[in-house]
Amino acid sequence: MKLVRYGEYGAEKPGLIDEAGRLRDLSGEVEDIEGVTLDRASLARLRSLDAGTLPIVGGAPRFGCPVADVGKFVAIGLNYTDHAIEAKMPIPSEPIVFMKATSSIQGPDDDIMLPRGSTKTDWEVELGIVIGTRARYVSVDDALDHVAGYAIVNDVGEREYQLERGSQWDKGKGCDTFGPIGPYLVTADEVGDPQNLDLWLDVNGVRKQIGNTRTMIFGVAQIVSHLSEFMTLLPGDVITTGTPPGVGMGFNPPQFLKAGDVVTLGVEKLGTQRQVVVAFAR
């Protein structure tokens, strides 16, 4: 299933995309797409619905983040060898973990707003994991059983804040608008193997990133298992899993986003995103 949340910011409704690509309203079945609707039994009930009986939503409504009230937004750094090399950082021996502020979360096509005074805002296409059932000290073999599905994440970051303002990556990764997620939460059964998905990102129509999740240093199961040693993962938590090479700071000279730029990105089976970069505004 492709689950969505559509409508104006703060007033999104639950929906799904049917086999013909039409948006169907789910508000008669669930209050929202959130933690309590992401366990196996709840997803199975939604999967059993006859989508053809659900109301069609007309027009072209905005898509919001496909998960409401995300409790934790966890990120993995330097998870592709070529990206670690371009970043001039050691290849990690275990996952590098940092947090993105939940206040950075927005819809997949909402504008990216440059922070005040920013000169080094960068892009990163990533596979996002959405947790469906509580995970605490889970094994690698059992880890995927705790995944509800997957979504695209653009792990936007401000490199000066991240790398030149002390040792806390969170500073550069949690700014407002720096967490576009969606458009869909695609359930795990529809995605299949999460370690064989193509990723790409363009800036102003020029291809910057291309990769495949099979080249991750730490795969989805390893990441979920590892994180569950240090924090309890709860339904609705989102984990973004690292980016392939081609980020702005990896170019010579570096290339960073400026107002007016257009970023488009996609992950195989998960749809696409499009963001316009805008100047800081209160």
JSON list of C-alpha atoms in Angstrom, two decimals, residues 103-279:
[
{"chain": "A", "resi": 103, "resn": "SER", "atom": "CA", "xyz": [10.33, 20.38, 13.88]},
{"chain": "A", "resi": 104, "resn": "SER", "atom": "CA", "xyz": [12.31, 20.01, 10.65]},
{"chain": "A", "resi": 105, "resn": "ILE", "atom": "CA", "xyz": [9.73, 17.58, 9.22]},
{"chain": "A", "resi": 106, "resn": "GLN", "atom": "CA", "xyz": [7.61, 18.78, 6.31]},
{"chain": "A", "resi": 107, "resn": "GLY", "atom": "CA", "xyz": [5.87, 17.53, 3.21]},
{"chain": "A", "resi": 108, "resn": "PRO", "atom": "CA", "xyz": [7.80, 16.21, 0.20]},
{"chain": "A", "resi": 109, "resn": "ASP", "atom": "CA", "xyz": [7.15, 19.23, -2.03]},
{"chain": "A", "resi": 110, "resn": "ASP", "atom": "CA", "xyz": [7.22, 22.02, 0.54]},
{"chain": "A", "resi": 111, "resn": "ASP", "atom": "CA", "xyz": [9.85, 24.74, 0.14]},
{"chain": "A", "resi": 112, "resn": "ILE", "atom": "CA", "xyz": [13.30, 24.38, 1.69]},
{"chain": "A", "resi": 113, "resn": "MET", "atom": "CA", "xyz": [14.00, 27.59, 3.59]},
{"chain": "A", "resi": 114, "resn": "LEU", "atom": "CA", "xyz": [17.64, 28.59, 3.98]},
{"chain": "A", "resi": 115, "resn": "PRO", "atom": "CA", "xyz": [18.53, 29.33, 7.61]},
{"chain": "A", "resi": 116, "resn": "ARG", "atom": "CA", "xyz": [19.40, 32.94, 8.40]},
{"chain": "A", "resi": 117, "resn": "GLY", "atom": "CA", "xyz": [22.89, 33.68, 7.05]},
{"chain": "A", "resi": 118, "resn": "SER", "atom": "CA", "xyz": [23.34, 30.19, 5.58]},
{"chain": "A", "resi": 119, "resn": "THR", "atom": "CA", "xyz": [25.96, 29.73, 2.85]},
{"chain": "A", "resi": 120, "resn": "LYS", "atom": "CA", "xyz": [26.43, 25.94, 2.94]},
{"chain": "A", "resi": 121, "resn": "THR", "atom": "CA", "xyz": [23.00, 24.29, 2.77]},
{"chain": "A", "resi": 122, "resn": "ASP", "atom": "CA", "xyz": [23.32, 20.87, 1.13]},
{"chain": "A", "resi": 123, "resn": "TRP", "atom": "CA", "xyz": [21.13, 18.05, -0.18]},
{"chain": "A", "resi": 124, "resn": "GLU", "atom": "CA", "xyz": [21.03, 14.29, 0.54]},
{"chain": "A", "resi": 125, "resn": "VAL", "atom": "CA", "xyz": [18.59, 11.79, -0.98]},
{"chain": "A", "resi": 126, "resn": "GLU", "atom": "CA", "xyz": [17.97, 8.92, 1.45]},
{"chain": "A", "resi": 127, "resn": "LEU", "atom": "CA", "xyz": [15.83, 5.88, 2.13]},
{"chain": "A", "resi": 128, "resn": "GLY", "atom": "CA", "xyz": [13.68, 6.42, 5.20]},
{"chain": "A", "resi": 129, "resn": "ILE", "atom": "CA", "xyz": [12.46, 3.61, 7.47]},
{"chain": "A", "resi": 130, "resn": "VAL", "atom": "CA", "xyz": [9.13, 3.89, 9.30]},
{"chain": "A", "resi": 131, "resn": "ILE", "atom": "CA", "xyz": [8.85, 1.75, 12.42]},
{"chain": "A", "resi": 132, "resn": "GLY", "atom": "CA", "xyz": [5.62, -0.21, 12.84]},
{"chain": "A", "resi": 133, "resn": "THR", "atom": "CA", "xyz": [6.08, -2.14, 16.09]},
{"chain": "A", "resi": 134, "resn": "ARG", "atom": "CA", "xyz": [8.12, -1.46, 19.22]},
{"chain": "A", "resi": 135, "resn": "ALA", "atom": "CA", "xyz": [11.76, -2.53, 18.85]},
{"chain": "A", "resi": 136, "resn": "ARG", "atom": "CA", "xyz": [14.07, -2.97, 21.82]},
{"chain": "A", "resi": 137, "resn": "TYR", "atom": "CA", "xyz": [17.18, -5.15, 21.64]},
{"chain": "A", "resi": 138, "resn": "VAL", "atom": "CA", "xyz": [16.02, -6.86, 18.46]},
{"chain": "A", "resi": 139, "resn": "SER", "atom": "CA", "xyz": [18.29, -9.11, 16.44]},
{"chain": "A", "resi": 140, "resn": "VAL", "atom": "CA", "xyz": [19.30, -8.44, 12.86]},
{"chain": "A", "resi": 141, "resn": "ASP", "atom": "CA", "xyz": [17.27, -11.49, 11.82]},
{"chain": "A", "resi": 142, "resn": "ASP", "atom": "CA", "xyz": [14.11, -10.10, 13.43]},
{"chain": "A", "resi": 143, "resn": "ALA", "atom": "CA", "xyz": [14.63, -6.40, 12.71]},
{"chain": "A", "resi": 144, "resn": "LEU", "atom": "CA", "xyz": [12.62, -6.14, 9.50]},
{"chain": "A", "resi": 145, "resn": "ASP", "atom": "CA", "xyz": [9.58, -7.52, 11.32]},
{"chain": "A", "resi": 146, "resn": "HIS", "atom": "CA", "xyz": [9.43, -4.16, 13.12]},
{"chain": "A", "resi": 147, "resn": "VAL", "atom": "CA", "xyz": [9.35, -2.07, 9.92]},
{"chain": "A", "resi": 148, "resn": "ALA", "atom": "CA", "xyz": [5.98, -0.80, 8.68]},
{"chain": "A", "resi": 149, "resn": "GLY", "atom": "CA", "xyz": [7.36, 0.64, 5.47]},
{"chain": "A", "resi": 150, "resn": "TYR", "atom": "CA", "xyz": [9.61, 3.12, 3.75]},
{"chain": "A", "resi": 151, "resn": "ALA", "atom": "CA", "xyz": [9.60, 6.70, 2.49]},
{"chain": "A", "resi": 152, "resn": "ILE", "atom": "CA", "xyz": [11.91, 9.14, 0.75]},
{"chain": "A", "resi": 153, "resn": "VAL", "atom": "CA", "xyz": [13.82, 11.59, 2.95]},
{"chain": "A", "resi": 154, "resn": "ASN", "atom": "CA", "xyz": [15.82, 14.59, 1.80]},
{"chain": "A", "resi": 155, "resn": "ASP", "atom": "CA", "xyz": [18.28, 14.90, 4.69]},
{"chain": "A", "resi": 156, "resn": "VAL", "atom": "CA", "xyz": [18.96, 18.58, 4.12]},
{"chain": "A", "resi": 157, "resn": "GLY", "atom": "CA", "xyz": [21.85, 19.99, 6.15]},
{"chain": "A", "resi": 158, "resn": "GLU", "atom": "CA", "xyz": [23.79, 23.19, 6.69]},
{"chain": "A", "resi": 159, "resn": "ARG", "atom": "CA", "xyz": [27.45, 22.12, 6.53]},
{"chain": "A", "resi": 160, "resn": "GLU", "atom": "CA", "xyz": [28.90, 25.09, 8.40]},
{"chain": "A", "resi": 161, "resn": "TYR", "atom": "CA", "xyz": [26.52, 24.49, 11.30]},
{"chain": "A", "resi": 162, "resn": "GLN", "atom": "CA", "xyz": [27.13, 20.75, 11.12]},
{"chain": "A", "resi": 163, "resn": "LEU", "atom": "CA", "xyz": [30.92, 20.65, 10.84]},
{"chain": "A", "resi": 164, "resn": "GLU", "atom": "CA", "xyz": [32.32, 24.03, 11.85]},
{"chain": "A", "resi": 165, "resn": "ARG", "atom": "CA", "xyz": [30.20, 24.94, 14.88]},
{"chain": "A", "resi": 166, "resn": "GLY", "atom": "CA", "xyz": [31.39, 22.28, 17.32]},
{"chain": "A", "resi": 167, "resn": "SER", "atom": "CA", "xyz": [30.96, 18.51, 17.22]},
{"chain": "A", "resi": 168, "resn": "GLN", "atom": "CA", "xyz": [27.17, 18.26, 17.21]},
{"chain": "A", "resi": 169, "resn": "TRP", "atom": "CA", "xyz": [25.83, 17.32, 13.76]},
{"chain": "A", "resi": 170, "resn": "ASP", "atom": "CA", "xyz": [22.31, 18.01, 15.05]},
{"chain": "A", "resi": 171, "resn": "LYS", "atom": "CA", "xyz": [22.98, 21.77, 14.73]},
{"chain": "A", "resi": 172, "resn": "GLY", "atom": "CA", "xyz": [23.18, 21.54, 10.96]},
{"chain": "A", "resi": 173, "resn": "LYS", "atom": "CA", "xyz": [20.55, 18.87, 10.45]},
{"chain": "A", "resi": 174, "resn": "GLY", "atom": "CA", "xyz": [17.56, 20.06, 12.44]},
{"chain": "A", "resi": 175, "resn": "CYS", "atom": "CA", "xyz": [16.77, 23.45, 10.95]},
{"chain": "A", "resi": 176, "resn": "ASP", "atom": "CA", "xyz": [13.19, 24.22, 9.95]},
{"chain": "A", "resi": 177, "resn": "THR", "atom": "CA", "xyz": [12.22, 22.59, 6.60]},
{"chain": "A", "resi": 178, "resn": "PHE", "atom": "CA", "xyz": [15.30, 20.32, 6.62]},
{"chain": "A", "resi": 179, "resn": "GLY", "atom": "CA", "xyz": [13.26, 17.09, 6.80]},
{"chain": "A", "resi": 180, "resn": "PRO", "atom": "CA", "xyz": [11.05, 16.57, 3.74]},
{"chain": "A", "resi": 181, "resn": "ILE", "atom": "CA", "xyz": [9.48, 13.08, 4.02]},
{"chain": "A", "resi": 182, "resn": "GLY", "atom": "CA", "xyz": [7.21, 11.33, 1.52]},
{"chain": "A", "resi": 183, "resn": "PRO", "atom": "CA", "xyz": [5.15, 11.54, -0.60]},
{"chain": "A", "resi": 184, "resn": "TYR", "atom": "CA", "xyz": [4.15, 8.01, 0.41]},
{"chain": "A", "resi": 185, "resn": "LEU", "atom": "CA", "xyz": [4.67, 5.58, 3.21]},
{"chain": "A", "resi": 186, "resn": "VAL", "atom": "CA", "xyz": [5.01, 2.45, 1.07]},
{"chain": "A", "resi": 187, "resn": "THR", "atom": "CA", "xyz": [4.41, -0.65, 3.17]},
{"chain": "A", "resi": 188, "resn": "ALA", "atom": "CA", "xyz": [7.21, -3.15, 3.49]},
{"chain": "A", "resi": 189, "resn": "ASP", "atom": "CA", "xyz": [5.37, -5.89, 1.61]},
{"chain": "A", "resi": 190, "resn": "GLU", "atom": "CA", "xyz": [5.11, -3.68, -1.48]},
{"chain": "A", "resi": 191, "resn": "VAL", "atom": "CA", "xyz": [8.75, -2.56, -1.36]},
{"chain": "A", "resi": 192, "resn": "GLY", "atom": "CA", "xyz": [10.24, -6.02, -0.94]},
{"chain": "A", "resi": 193, "resn": "ASP", "atom": "CA", "xyz": [14.02, -6.02, -0.55]},
{"chain": "A", "resi": 194, "resn": "PRO", "atom": "CA", "xyz": [15.05, -2.60, 0.82]},
{"chain": "A", "resi": 195, "resn": "GLN", "atom": "CA", "xyz": [18.66, -3.30, -0.18]},
{"chain": "A", "resi": 196, "resn": "ASN", "atom": "CA", "xyz": [18.05, -3.03, -3.91]},
{"chain": "A", "resi": 197, "resn": "LEU", "atom": "CA", "xyz": [16.51, 0.39, -4.52]},
{"chain": "A", "resi": 198, "resn": "ASP", "atom": "CA", "xyz": [17.88, 3.05, -6.86]},
{"chain": "A", "resi": 199, "resn": "LEU", "atom": "CA", "xyz": [18.22, 6.62, -5.55]},
{"chain": "A", "resi": 200, "resn": "TRP", "atom": "CA", "xyz": [18.78, 9.87, -7.46]},
{"chain": "A", "resi": 201, "resn": "LEU", "atom": "CA", "xyz": [18.76, 13.64, -6.93]},
{"chain": "A", "resi": 202, "resn": "ASP", "atom": "CA", "xyz": [18.88, 16.60, -9.33]},
{"chain": "A", "resi": 203, "resn": "VAL", "atom": "CA", "xyz": [19.45, 20.29, -8.71]},
{"chain": "A", "resi": 204, "resn": "ASN", "atom": "CA", "xyz": [17.99, 22.58, -11.37]},
{"chain": "A", "resi": 205, "resn": "GLY", "atom": "CA", "xyz": [17.62, 19.58, -13.67]},
{"chain": "A", "resi": 206, "resn": "VAL", "atom": "CA", "xyz": [21.26, 18.48, -13.36]},
{"chain": "A", "resi": 207, "resn": "ARG", "atom": "CA", "xyz": [21.89, 15.03, -11.91]},
{"chain": "A", "resi": 208, "resn": "LYS", "atom": "CA", "xyz": [23.98, 15.26, -8.74]},
{"chain": "A", "resi": 209, "resn": "GLN", "atom": "CA", "xyz": [23.40, 11.96, -6.95]},
{"chain": "A", "resi": 210, "resn": "ILE", "atom": "CA", "xyz": [22.83, 8.43, -8.14]},
{"chain": "A", "resi": 211, "resn": "GLY", "atom": "CA", "xyz": [23.14, 5.28, -6.10]},
{"chain": "A", "resi": 212, "resn": "ASN", "atom": "CA", "xyz": [21.55, 2.07, -4.90]},
{"chain": "A", "resi": 213, "resn": "THR", "atom": "CA", "xyz": [20.80, 0.92, -1.37]},
{"chain": "A", "resi": 214, "resn": "ARG", "atom": "CA", "xyz": [22.73, -2.30, -1.98]},
{"chain": "A", "resi": 215, "resn": "THR", "atom": "CA", "xyz": [25.93, -0.28, -1.45]},
{"chain": "A", "resi": 216, "resn": "MET", "atom": "CA", "xyz": [25.00, 0.79, 2.07]},
{"chain": "A", "resi": 217, "resn": "ILE", "atom": "CA", "xyz": [27.68, -0.02, 4.62]},
{"chain": "A", "resi": 218, "resn": "PHE", "atom": "CA", "xyz": [24.98, -0.94, 7.15]},
{"chain": "A", "resi": 219, "resn": "GLY", "atom": "CA", "xyz": [21.70, -2.25, 5.76]},
{"chain": "A", "resi": 220, "resn": "VAL", "atom": "CA", "xyz": [18.21, -1.59, 7.06]},
{"chain": "A", "resi": 221, "resn": "ALA", "atom": "CA", "xyz": [18.12, -4.66, 9.32]},
{"chain": "A", "resi": 222, "resn": "GLN", "atom": "CA", "xyz": [21.52, -3.81, 10.82]},
{"chain": "A", "resi": 223, "resn": "ILE", "atom": "CA", "xyz": [20.46, -0.21, 11.44]},
{"chain": "A", "resi": 224, "resn": "VAL", "atom": "CA", "xyz": [17.20, -1.12, 13.19]},
{"chain": "A", "resi": 225, "resn": "SER", "atom": "CA", "xyz": [18.93, -3.75, 15.32]},
{"chain": "A", "resi": 226, "resn": "HIS", "atom": "CA", "xyz": [21.78, -1.40, 16.22]},
{"chain": "A", "resi": 227, "resn": "LEU", "atom": "CA", "xyz": [19.55, 1.52, 17.18]},
{"chain": "A", "resi": 228, "resn": "SER", "atom": "CA", "xyz": [17.35, -0.74, 19.30]},
{"chain": "A", "resi": 229, "resn": "GLU", "atom": "CA", "xyz": [20.34, -1.31, 21.59]},
{"chain": "A", "resi": 230, "resn": "PHE", "atom": "CA", "xyz": [20.46, 2.38, 22.49]},
{"chain": "A", "resi": 231, "resn": "MET", "atom": "CA", "xyz": [16.85, 3.55, 22.31]},
{"chain": "A", "resi": 232, "resn": "THR", "atom": "CA", "xyz": [13.45, 1.92, 22.12]},
{"chain": "A", "resi": 233, "resn": "LEU", "atom": "CA", "xyz": [12.09, 2.42, 18.62]},
{"chain": "A", "resi": 234, "resn": "LEU", "atom": "CA", "xyz": [8.36, 3.12, 18.68]},
{"chain": "A", "resi": 235, "resn": "PRO", "atom": "CA", "xyz": [5.64, 2.94, 16.03]},
{"chain": "A", "resi": 236, "resn": "GLY", "atom": "CA", "xyz": [5.83, 6.03, 13.84]},
{"chain": "A", "resi": 237, "resn": "ASP", "atom": "CA", "xyz": [9.52, 6.71, 14.45]},
{"chain": "A", "resi": 238, "resn": "VAL", "atom": "CA", "xyz": [11.42, 7.55, 11.26]},
{"chain": "A", "resi": 239, "resn": "ILE", "atom": "CA", "xyz": [15.02, 6.57, 10.53]},
{"chain": "A", "resi": 240, "resn": "THR", "atom": "CA", "xyz": [16.87, 8.05, 7.58]},
{"chain": "A", "resi": 241, "resn": "THR", "atom": "CA", "xyz": [19.66, 5.79, 6.43]},
{"chain": "A", "resi": 242, "resn": "GLY", "atom": "CA", "xyz": [22.42, 7.81, 4.78]},
{"chain": "A", "resi": 243, "resn": "THR", "atom": "CA", "xyz": [23.14, 9.11, 1.31]},
{"chain": "A", "resi": 244, "resn": "PRO", "atom": "CA", "xyz": [25.15, 8.02, -1.73]},
{"chain": "A", "resi": 245, "resn": "PRO", "atom": "CA", "xyz": [27.90, 10.24, -3.17]},
{"chain": "A", "resi": 246, "resn": "GLY", "atom": "CA", "xyz": [27.22, 13.50, -5.00]},
{"chain": "A", "resi": 247, "resn": "VAL", "atom": "CA", "xyz": [26.39, 15.91, -2.19]},
{"chain": "A", "resi": 248, "resn": "GLY", "atom": "CA", "xyz": [27.27, 19.56, -2.64]},
{"chain": "A", "resi": 249, "resn": "MET", "atom": "CA", "xyz": [30.24, 19.62, -0.30]},
{"chain": "A", "resi": 250, "resn": "GLY", "atom": "CA", "xyz": [31.83, 16.79, -2.30]},
{"chain": "A", "resi": 251, "resn": "PHE", "atom": "CA", "xyz": [32.28, 18.87, -5.46]},
{"chain": "A", "resi": 252, "resn": "ASN", "atom": "CA", "xyz": [35.43, 20.88, -6.24]},
{"chain": "A", "resi": 253, "resn": "PRO", "atom": "CA", "xyz": [34.64, 23.65, -5.66]},
{"chain": "A", "resi": 254, "resn": "PRO", "atom": "CA", "xyz": [31.72, 22.83, -3.37]},
{"chain": "A", "resi": 255, "resn": "GLN", "atom": "CA", "xyz": [28.19, 23.53, -4.60]},
{"chain": "A", "resi": 256, "resn": "PHE", "atom": "CA", "xyz": [25.53, 24.64, -2.15]},
{"chain": "A", "resi": 257, "resn": "LEU", "atom": "CA", "xyz": [21.88, 25.57, -2.45]},
{"chain": "A", "resi": 258, "resn": "LYS", "atom": "CA", "xyz": [20.73, 29.13, -3.03]},
{"chain": "A", "resi": 259, "resn": "ALA", "atom": "CA", "xyz": [17.33, 30.77, -3.20]},
{"chain": "A", "resi": 260, "resn": "GLY", "atom": "CA", "xyz": [15.54, 29.89, -6.44]},
{"chain": "A", "resi": 261, "resn": "ASP", "atom": "CA", "xyz": [17.15, 26.46, -6.86]},
{"chain": "A", "resi": 262, "resn": "VAL", "atom": "CA", "xyz": [14.86, 23.49, -7.49]},
{"chain": "A", "resi": 263, "resn": "VAL", "atom": "CA", "xyz": [15.70, 20.10, -5.97]},
{"chain": "A", "resi": 264, "resn": "THR", "atom": "CA", "xyz": [14.06, 16.93, -7.30]},
{"chain": "A", "resi": 265, "resn": "LEU", "atom": "CA", "xyz": [14.78, 13.48, -5.97]},
{"chain": "A", "resi": 266, "resn": "GLY", "atom": "CA", "xyz": [13.44, 9.96, -5.90]},
{"chain": "A", "resi": 267, "resn": "VAL", "atom": "CA", "xyz": [13.83, 6.44, -4.60]},
{"chain": "A", "resi": 268, "resn": "GLU", "atom": "CA", "xyz": [12.69, 3.45, -6.62]},
{"chain": "A", "resi": 269, "resn": "LYS", "atom": "CA", "xyz": [9.14, 2.33, -5.65]},
{"chain": "A", "resi": 270, "resn": "LEU", "atom": "CA", "xyz": [8.73, 5.31, -3.29]},
{"chain": "A", "resi": 271, "resn": "GLY", "atom": "CA", "xyz": [7.89, 8.16, -5.66]},
{"chain": "A", "resi": 272, "resn": "THR", "atom": "CA", "xyz": [9.55, 11.56, -6.01]},
{"chain": "A", "resi": 273, "resn": "GLN", "atom": "CA", "xyz": [9.94, 14.87, -4.20]},
{"chain": "A", "resi": 274, "resn": "ARG", "atom": "CA", "xyz": [10.35, 18.43, -5.50]},
{"chain": "A", "resi": 275, "resn": "GLN", "atom": "CA", "xyz": [11.42, 21.40, -3.40]},
{"chain": "A", "resi": 276, "resn": "VAL", "atom": "CA", "xyz": [12.03, 25.05, -4.25]},
{"chain": "A", "resi": 277, "resn": "VAL", "atom": "CA", "xyz": [14.74, 26.71, -2.18]},
{"chain": "A", "resi": 278, "resn": "VAL", "atom": "CA", "xyz": [13.68, 30.03, -0.64]},
{"chain": "A", "resi": 279, "resn": "ALA", "atom": "CA", "xyz": [15.43, 32.68, 1.42]}
]
